[in-house]
PDB file of C-alpha atoms in Angstrom:
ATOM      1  CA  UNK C   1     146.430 102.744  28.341  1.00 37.00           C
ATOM      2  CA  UNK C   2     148.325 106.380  28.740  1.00 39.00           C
ATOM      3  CA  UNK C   3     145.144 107.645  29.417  1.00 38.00           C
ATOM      4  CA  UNK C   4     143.653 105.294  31.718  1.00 37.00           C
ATOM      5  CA  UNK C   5     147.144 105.933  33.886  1.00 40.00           C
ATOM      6  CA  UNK C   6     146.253 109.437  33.602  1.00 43.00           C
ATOM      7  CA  UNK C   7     143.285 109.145  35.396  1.00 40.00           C
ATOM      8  CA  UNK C   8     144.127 106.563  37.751  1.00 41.00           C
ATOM      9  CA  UNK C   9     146.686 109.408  38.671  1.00 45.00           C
ATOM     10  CA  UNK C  10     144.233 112.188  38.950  1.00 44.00           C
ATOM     11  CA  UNK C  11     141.984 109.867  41.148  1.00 43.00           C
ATOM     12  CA  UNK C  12     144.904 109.155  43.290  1.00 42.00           C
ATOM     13  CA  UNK C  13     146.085 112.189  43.907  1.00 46.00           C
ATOM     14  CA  UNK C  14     142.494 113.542  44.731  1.00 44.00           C
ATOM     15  CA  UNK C  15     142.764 111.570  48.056  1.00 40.00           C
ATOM     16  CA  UNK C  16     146.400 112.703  48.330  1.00 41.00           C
ATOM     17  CA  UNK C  17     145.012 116.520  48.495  1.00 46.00           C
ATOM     18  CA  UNK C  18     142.568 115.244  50.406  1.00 42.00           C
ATOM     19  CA  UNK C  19     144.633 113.685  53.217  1.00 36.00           C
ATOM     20  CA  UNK C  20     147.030 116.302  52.960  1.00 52.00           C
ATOM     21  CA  UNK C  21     145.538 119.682  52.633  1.00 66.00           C
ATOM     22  CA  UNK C  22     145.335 122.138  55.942  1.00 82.00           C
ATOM     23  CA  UNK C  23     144.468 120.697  59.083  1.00 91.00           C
ATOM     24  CA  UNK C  24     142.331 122.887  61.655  1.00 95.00           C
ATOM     25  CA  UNK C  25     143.031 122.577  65.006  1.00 96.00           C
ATOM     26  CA  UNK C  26     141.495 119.508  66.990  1.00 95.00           C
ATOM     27  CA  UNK C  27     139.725 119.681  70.485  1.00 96.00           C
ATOM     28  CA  UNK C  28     143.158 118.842  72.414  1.00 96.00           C
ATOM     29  CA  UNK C  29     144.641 121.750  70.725  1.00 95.00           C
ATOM     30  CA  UNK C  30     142.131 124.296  71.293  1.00 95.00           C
ATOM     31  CA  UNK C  31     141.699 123.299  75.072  1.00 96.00           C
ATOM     32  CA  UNK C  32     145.512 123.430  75.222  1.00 97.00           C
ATOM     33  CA  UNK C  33     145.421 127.372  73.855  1.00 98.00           C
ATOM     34  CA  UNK C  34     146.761 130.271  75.657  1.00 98.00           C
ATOM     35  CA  UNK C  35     147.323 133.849  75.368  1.00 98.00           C
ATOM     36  CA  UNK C  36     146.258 134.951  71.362  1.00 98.00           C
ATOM     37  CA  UNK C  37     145.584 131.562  70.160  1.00 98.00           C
ATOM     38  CA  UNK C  38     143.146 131.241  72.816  1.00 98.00           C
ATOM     39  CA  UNK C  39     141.768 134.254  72.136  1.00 98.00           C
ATOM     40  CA  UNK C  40     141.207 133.869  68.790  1.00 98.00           C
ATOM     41  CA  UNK C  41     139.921 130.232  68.728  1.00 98.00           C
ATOM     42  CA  UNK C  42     137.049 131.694  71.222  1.00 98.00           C
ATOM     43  CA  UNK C  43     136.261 134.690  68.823  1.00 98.00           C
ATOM     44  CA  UNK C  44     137.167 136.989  72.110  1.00 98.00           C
ATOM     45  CA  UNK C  45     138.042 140.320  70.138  1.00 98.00           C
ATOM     46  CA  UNK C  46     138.144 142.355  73.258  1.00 98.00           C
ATOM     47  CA  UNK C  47     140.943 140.087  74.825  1.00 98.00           C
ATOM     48  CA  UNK C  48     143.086 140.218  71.619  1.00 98.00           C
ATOM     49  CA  UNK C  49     142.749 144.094  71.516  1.00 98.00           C
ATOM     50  CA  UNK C  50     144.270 143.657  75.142  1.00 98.00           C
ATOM     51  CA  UNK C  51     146.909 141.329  74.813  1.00 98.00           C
ATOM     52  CA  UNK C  52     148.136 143.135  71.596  1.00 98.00           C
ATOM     53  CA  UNK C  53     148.433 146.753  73.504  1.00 98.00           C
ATOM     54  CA  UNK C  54     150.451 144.370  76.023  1.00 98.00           C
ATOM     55  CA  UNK C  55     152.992 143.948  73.381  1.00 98.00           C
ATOM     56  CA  UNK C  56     151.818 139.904  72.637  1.00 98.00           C
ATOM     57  CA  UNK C  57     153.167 138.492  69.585  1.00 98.00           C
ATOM     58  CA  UNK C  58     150.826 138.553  66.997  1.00 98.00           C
ATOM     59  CA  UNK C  59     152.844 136.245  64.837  1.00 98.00           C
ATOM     60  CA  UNK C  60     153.018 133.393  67.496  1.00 98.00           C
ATOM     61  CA  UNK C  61     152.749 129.951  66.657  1.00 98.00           C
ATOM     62  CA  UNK C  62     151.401 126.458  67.836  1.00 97.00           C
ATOM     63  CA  UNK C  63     152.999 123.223  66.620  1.00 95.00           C
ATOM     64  CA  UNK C  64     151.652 123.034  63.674  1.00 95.00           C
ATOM     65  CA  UNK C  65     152.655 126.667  62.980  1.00 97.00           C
ATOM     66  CA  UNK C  66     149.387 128.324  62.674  1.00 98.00           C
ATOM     67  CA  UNK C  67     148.997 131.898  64.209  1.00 98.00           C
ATOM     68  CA  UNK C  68     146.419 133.384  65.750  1.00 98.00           C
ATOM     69  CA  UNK C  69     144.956 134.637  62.133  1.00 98.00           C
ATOM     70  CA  UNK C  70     145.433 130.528  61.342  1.00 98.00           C
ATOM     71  CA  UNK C  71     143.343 129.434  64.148  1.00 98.00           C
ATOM     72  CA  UNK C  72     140.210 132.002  63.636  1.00 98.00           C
ATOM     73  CA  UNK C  73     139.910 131.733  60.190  1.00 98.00           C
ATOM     74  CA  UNK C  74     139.678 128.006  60.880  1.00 98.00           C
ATOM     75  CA  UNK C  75     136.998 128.863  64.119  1.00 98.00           C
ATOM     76  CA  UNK C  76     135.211 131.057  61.583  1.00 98.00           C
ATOM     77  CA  UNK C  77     135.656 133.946  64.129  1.00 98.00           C
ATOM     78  CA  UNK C  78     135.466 136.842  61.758  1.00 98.00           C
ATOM     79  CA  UNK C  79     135.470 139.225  64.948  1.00 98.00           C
ATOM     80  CA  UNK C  80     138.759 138.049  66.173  1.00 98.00           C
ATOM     81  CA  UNK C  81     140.300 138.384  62.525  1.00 98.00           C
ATOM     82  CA  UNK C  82     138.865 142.083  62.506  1.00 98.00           C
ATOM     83  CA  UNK C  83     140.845 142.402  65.776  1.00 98.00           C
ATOM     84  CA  UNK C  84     143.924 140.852  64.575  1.00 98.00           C
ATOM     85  CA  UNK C  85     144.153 142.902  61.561  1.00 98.00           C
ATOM     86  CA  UNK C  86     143.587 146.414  63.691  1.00 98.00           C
ATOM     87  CA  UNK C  87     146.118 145.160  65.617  1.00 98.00           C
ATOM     88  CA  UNK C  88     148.498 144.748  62.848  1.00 98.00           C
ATOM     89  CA  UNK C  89     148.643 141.115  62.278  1.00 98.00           C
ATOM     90  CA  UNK C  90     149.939 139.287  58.768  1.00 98.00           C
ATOM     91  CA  UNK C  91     147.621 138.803  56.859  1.00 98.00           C
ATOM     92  CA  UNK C  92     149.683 136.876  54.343  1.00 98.00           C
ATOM     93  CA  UNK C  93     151.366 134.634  56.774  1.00 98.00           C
ATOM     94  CA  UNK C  94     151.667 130.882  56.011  1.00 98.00           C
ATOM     95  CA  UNK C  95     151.528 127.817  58.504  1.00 97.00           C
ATOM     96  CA  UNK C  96     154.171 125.260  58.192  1.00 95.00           C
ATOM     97  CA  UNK C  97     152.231 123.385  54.989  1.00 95.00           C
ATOM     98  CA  UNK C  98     152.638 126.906  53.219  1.00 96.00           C
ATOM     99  CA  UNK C  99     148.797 127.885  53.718  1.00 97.00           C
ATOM    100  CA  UNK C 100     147.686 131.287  54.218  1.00 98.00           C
ATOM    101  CA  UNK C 101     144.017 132.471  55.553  1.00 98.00           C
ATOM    102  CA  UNK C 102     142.880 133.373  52.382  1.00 98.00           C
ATOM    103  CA  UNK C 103     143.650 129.110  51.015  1.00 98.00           C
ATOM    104  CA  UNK C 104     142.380 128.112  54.784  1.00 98.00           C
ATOM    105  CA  UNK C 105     138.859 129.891  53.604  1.00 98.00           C
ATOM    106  CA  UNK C 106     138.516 128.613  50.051  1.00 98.00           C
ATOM    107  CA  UNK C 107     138.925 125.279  50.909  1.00 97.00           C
ATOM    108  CA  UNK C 108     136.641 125.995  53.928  1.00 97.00           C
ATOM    109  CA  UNK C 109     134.048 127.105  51.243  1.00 97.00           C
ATOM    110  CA  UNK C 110     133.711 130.031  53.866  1.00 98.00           C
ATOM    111  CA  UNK C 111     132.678 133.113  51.244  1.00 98.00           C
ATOM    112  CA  UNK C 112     131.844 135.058  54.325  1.00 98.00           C
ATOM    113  CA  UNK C 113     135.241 135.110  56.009  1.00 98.00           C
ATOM    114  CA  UNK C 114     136.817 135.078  52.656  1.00 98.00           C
ATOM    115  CA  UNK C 115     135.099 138.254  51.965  1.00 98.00           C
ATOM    116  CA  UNK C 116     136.490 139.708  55.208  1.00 98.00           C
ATOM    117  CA  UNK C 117     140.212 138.505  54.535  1.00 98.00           C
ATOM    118  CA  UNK C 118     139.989 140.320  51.101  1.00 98.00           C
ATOM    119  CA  UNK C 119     138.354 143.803  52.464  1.00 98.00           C
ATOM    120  CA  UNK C 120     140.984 144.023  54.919  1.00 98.00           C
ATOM    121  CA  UNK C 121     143.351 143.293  52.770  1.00 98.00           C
ATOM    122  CA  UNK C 122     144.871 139.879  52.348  1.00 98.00           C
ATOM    123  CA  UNK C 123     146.127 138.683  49.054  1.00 98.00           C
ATOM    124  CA  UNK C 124     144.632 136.453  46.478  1.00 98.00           C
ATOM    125  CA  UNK C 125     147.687 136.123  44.627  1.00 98.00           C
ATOM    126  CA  UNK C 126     150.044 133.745  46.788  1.00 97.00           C
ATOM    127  CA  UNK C 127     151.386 130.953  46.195  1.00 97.00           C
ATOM    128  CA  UNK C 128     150.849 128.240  48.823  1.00 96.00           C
ATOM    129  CA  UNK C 129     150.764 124.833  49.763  1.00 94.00           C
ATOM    130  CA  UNK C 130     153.158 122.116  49.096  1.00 93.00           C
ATOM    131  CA  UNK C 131     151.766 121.703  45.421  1.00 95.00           C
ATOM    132  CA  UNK C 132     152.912 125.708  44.465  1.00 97.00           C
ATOM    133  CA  UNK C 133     149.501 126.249  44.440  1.00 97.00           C
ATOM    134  CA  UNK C 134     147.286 128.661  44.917  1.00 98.00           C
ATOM    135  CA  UNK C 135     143.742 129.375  46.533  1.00 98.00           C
ATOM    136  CA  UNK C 136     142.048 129.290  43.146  1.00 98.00           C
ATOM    137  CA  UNK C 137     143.053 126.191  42.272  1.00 98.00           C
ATOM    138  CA  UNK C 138     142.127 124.992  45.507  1.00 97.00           C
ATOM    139  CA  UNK C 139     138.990 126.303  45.536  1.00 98.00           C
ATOM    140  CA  UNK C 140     138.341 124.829  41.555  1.00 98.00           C
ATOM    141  CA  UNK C 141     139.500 121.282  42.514  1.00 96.00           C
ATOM    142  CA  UNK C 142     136.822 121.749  45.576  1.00 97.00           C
ATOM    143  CA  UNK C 143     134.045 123.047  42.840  1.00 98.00           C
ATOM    144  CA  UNK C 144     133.718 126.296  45.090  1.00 98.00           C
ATOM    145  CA  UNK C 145     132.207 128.516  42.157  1.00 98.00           C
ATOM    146  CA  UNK C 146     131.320 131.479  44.721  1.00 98.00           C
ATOM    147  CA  UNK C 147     134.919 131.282  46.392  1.00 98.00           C
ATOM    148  CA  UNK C 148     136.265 131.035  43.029  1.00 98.00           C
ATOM    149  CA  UNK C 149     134.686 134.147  41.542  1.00 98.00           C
ATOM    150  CA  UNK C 150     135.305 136.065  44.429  1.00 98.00           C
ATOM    151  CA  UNK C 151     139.046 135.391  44.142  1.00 98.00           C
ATOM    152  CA  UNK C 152     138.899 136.064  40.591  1.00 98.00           C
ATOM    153  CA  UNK C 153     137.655 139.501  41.757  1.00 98.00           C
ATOM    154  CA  UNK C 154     140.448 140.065  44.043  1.00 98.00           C
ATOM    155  CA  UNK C 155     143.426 139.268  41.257  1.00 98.00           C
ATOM    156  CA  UNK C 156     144.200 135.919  41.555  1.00 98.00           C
ATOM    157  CA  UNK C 157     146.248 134.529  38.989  1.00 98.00           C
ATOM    158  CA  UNK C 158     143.951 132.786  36.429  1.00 97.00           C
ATOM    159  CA  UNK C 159     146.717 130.919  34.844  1.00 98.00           C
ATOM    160  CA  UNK C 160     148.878 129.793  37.569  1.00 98.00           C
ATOM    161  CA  UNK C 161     150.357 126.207  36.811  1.00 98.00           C
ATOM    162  CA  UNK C 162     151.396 124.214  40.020  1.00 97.00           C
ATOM    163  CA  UNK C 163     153.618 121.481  40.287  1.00 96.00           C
ATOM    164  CA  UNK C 164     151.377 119.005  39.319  1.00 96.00           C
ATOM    165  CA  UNK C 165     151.087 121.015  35.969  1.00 97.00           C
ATOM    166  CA  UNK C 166     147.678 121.869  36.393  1.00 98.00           C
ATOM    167  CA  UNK C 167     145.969 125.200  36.530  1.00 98.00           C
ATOM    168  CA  UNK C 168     142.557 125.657  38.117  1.00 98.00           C
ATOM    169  CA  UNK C 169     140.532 125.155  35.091  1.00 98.00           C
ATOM    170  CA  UNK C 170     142.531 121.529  34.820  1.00 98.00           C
ATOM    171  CA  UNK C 171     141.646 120.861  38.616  1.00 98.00           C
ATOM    172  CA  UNK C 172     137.932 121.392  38.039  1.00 98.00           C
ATOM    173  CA  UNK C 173     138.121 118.704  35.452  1.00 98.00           C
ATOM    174  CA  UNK C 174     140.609 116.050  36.458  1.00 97.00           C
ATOM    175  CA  UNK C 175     139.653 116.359  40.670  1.00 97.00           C
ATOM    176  CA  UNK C 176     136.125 117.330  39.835  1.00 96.00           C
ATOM    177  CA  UNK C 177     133.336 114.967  38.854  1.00 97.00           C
ATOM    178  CA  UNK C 178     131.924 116.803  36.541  1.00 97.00           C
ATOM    179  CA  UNK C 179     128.546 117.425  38.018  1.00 98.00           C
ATOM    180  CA  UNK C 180     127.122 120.734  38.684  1.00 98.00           C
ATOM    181  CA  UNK C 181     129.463 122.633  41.452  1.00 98.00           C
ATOM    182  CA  UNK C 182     132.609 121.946  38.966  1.00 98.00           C
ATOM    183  CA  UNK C 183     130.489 123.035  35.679  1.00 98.00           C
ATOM    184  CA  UNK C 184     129.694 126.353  37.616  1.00 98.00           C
ATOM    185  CA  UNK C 185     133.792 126.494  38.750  1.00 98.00           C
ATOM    186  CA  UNK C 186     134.630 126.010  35.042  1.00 98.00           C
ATOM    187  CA  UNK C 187     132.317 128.375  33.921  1.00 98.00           C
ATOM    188  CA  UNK C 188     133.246 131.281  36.064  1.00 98.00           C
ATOM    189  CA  UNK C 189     137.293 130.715  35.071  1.00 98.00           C
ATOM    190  CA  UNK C 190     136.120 130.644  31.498  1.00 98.00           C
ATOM    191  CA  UNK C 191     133.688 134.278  32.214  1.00 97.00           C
ATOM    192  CA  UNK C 192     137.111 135.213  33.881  1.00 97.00           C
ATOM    193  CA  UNK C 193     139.533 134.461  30.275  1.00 97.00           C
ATOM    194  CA  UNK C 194     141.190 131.261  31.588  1.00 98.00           C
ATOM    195  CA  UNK C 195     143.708 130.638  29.273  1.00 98.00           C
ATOM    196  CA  UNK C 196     142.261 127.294  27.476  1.00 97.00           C
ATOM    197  CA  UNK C 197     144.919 126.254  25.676  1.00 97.00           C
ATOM    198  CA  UNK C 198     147.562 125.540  28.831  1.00 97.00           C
ATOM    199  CA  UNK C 199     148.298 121.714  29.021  1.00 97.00           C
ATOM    200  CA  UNK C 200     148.813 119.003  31.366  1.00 97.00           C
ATOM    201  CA  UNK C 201     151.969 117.063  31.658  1.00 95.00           C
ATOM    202  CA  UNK C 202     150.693 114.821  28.711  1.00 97.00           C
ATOM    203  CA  UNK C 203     149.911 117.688  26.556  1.00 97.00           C
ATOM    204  CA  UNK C 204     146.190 117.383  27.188  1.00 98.00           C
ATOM    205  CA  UNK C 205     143.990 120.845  27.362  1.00 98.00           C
ATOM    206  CA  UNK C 206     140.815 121.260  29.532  1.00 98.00           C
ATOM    207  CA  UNK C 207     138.712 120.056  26.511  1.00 98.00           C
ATOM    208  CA  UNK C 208     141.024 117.238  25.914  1.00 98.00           C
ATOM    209  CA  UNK C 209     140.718 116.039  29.604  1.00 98.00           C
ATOM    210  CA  UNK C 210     136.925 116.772  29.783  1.00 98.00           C
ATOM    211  CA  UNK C 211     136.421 114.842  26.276  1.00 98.00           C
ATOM    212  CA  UNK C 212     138.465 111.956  27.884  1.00 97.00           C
ATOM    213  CA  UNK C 213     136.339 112.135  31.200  1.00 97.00           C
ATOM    214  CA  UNK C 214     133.147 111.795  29.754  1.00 98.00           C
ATOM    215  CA  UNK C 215     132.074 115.618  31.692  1.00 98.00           C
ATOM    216  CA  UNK C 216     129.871 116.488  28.722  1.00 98.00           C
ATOM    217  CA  UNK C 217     128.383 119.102  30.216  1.00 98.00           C
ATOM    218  CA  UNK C 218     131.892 120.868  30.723  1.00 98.00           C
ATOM    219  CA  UNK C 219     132.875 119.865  26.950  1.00 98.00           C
ATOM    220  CA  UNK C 220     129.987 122.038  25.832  1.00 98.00           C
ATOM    221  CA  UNK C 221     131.278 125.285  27.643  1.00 98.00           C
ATOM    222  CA  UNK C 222     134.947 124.875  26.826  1.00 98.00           C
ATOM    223  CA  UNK C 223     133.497 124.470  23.094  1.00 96.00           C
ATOM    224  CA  UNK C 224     131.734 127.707  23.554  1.00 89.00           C
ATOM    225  CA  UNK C 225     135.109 129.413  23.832  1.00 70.00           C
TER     226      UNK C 225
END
């Protein structure tokens, strides 16, 4: 019965991170953009390299408290980041749900504009969202093996446990479904030396919680370890 809670638990709080994970901007907001937001939700470089030599903020916010950097790594505008950063923007900053560019990327599944973030210099290692998470274990619970390794690369903490009490390797099990994205997300965290033997709130490992799950496909590489 314990367990069956468990994973009515881990079921329902998929949708919860679902429902509540970053929100891009929608059509109103765009069309209601002005000045850097504008400018960056268009991908117009040249107007953000003139607005910032005017002395804009480069740390302004909407509503929701994205800045520019927010709204073109949501737009996918890799120009306009490249012009935000020359100009000196944050890199690091977080919107009012506590997500940064690099999270807004993972969970976009965007390994191109990741890869930009990273060069230029953004970190790997925050912690963000209201879960104290961070954008590995976003990117695990999403089964975003390429995001995943590439953060891996940059230093992000393997073993980081949120408030949930799970680490990435947990996520790619208990919000995964075990097919073949999540296999690949486990596997690269296990190439990387995930520490294995972390536990859930119930004192159940990865191989535990895949054993449980049925995922015997992930069961064979955590017995591999």
């Amino acid at each position: 019965m314990k367990l069956l809670r468990g994973i009515a638990l881990c079921a329902a709080l998929a949708g919860v991170c679902a429902v509540q994970a970053q929100v891009a901007p929608s059509t109103a907001e765009a069309a209601r953009y002005q000045g850097l937001h504008a400018a960056a939700q268009a991908g117009d470089a040249a107007r953000i390299a003139t607005l910032a030599a005017q002395g804009a903020d480069l740390e302004v916010r909407d509503d929701r408290g994205r800045t520019p950097l927010h709204v073109a790594t949501f737009a996918r505008q890799r120009g306009a980041i490249q012009a935000l950063a020359r100009a000196g923007a944050n890199l690091n900053a977080l919107e009012h749900d506590r997500y940064d560019a690099v999270t807004i990327a993972a969970v976009a599944n965007d390994e191109e504009t990741l890869r930009l973030l990273l060069a230029l210099g953004a970190s790997a290692k925050q912690v963000t969202s209201r879960y104290d998470g961070t954008a590995l274990i976003a990117a695990a619970h999403l089964g975003h093996s390429g995001v995943v390794r590439q953060l891996v690369a940059a230093g992000a903490p393997l073993d980081h446990v949120n408030n949930l009490h799970w680490t990435a390797s947990i996520e790619s099990i208990v919000l995964g479904d075990g097919g073949p994205r999540h296999q690949a997300t486990l596997q690269a965290l296990v190439d990387a030396g995930a520490n294995l033997q972390l536990a859930d709130h119930d004192g159940r490992t990865p191989l535990q919680l895949a054993q449980a799950r049925g995922y015997a496909d992930m069961v064979k590489i955590l017995e591999k370890k």
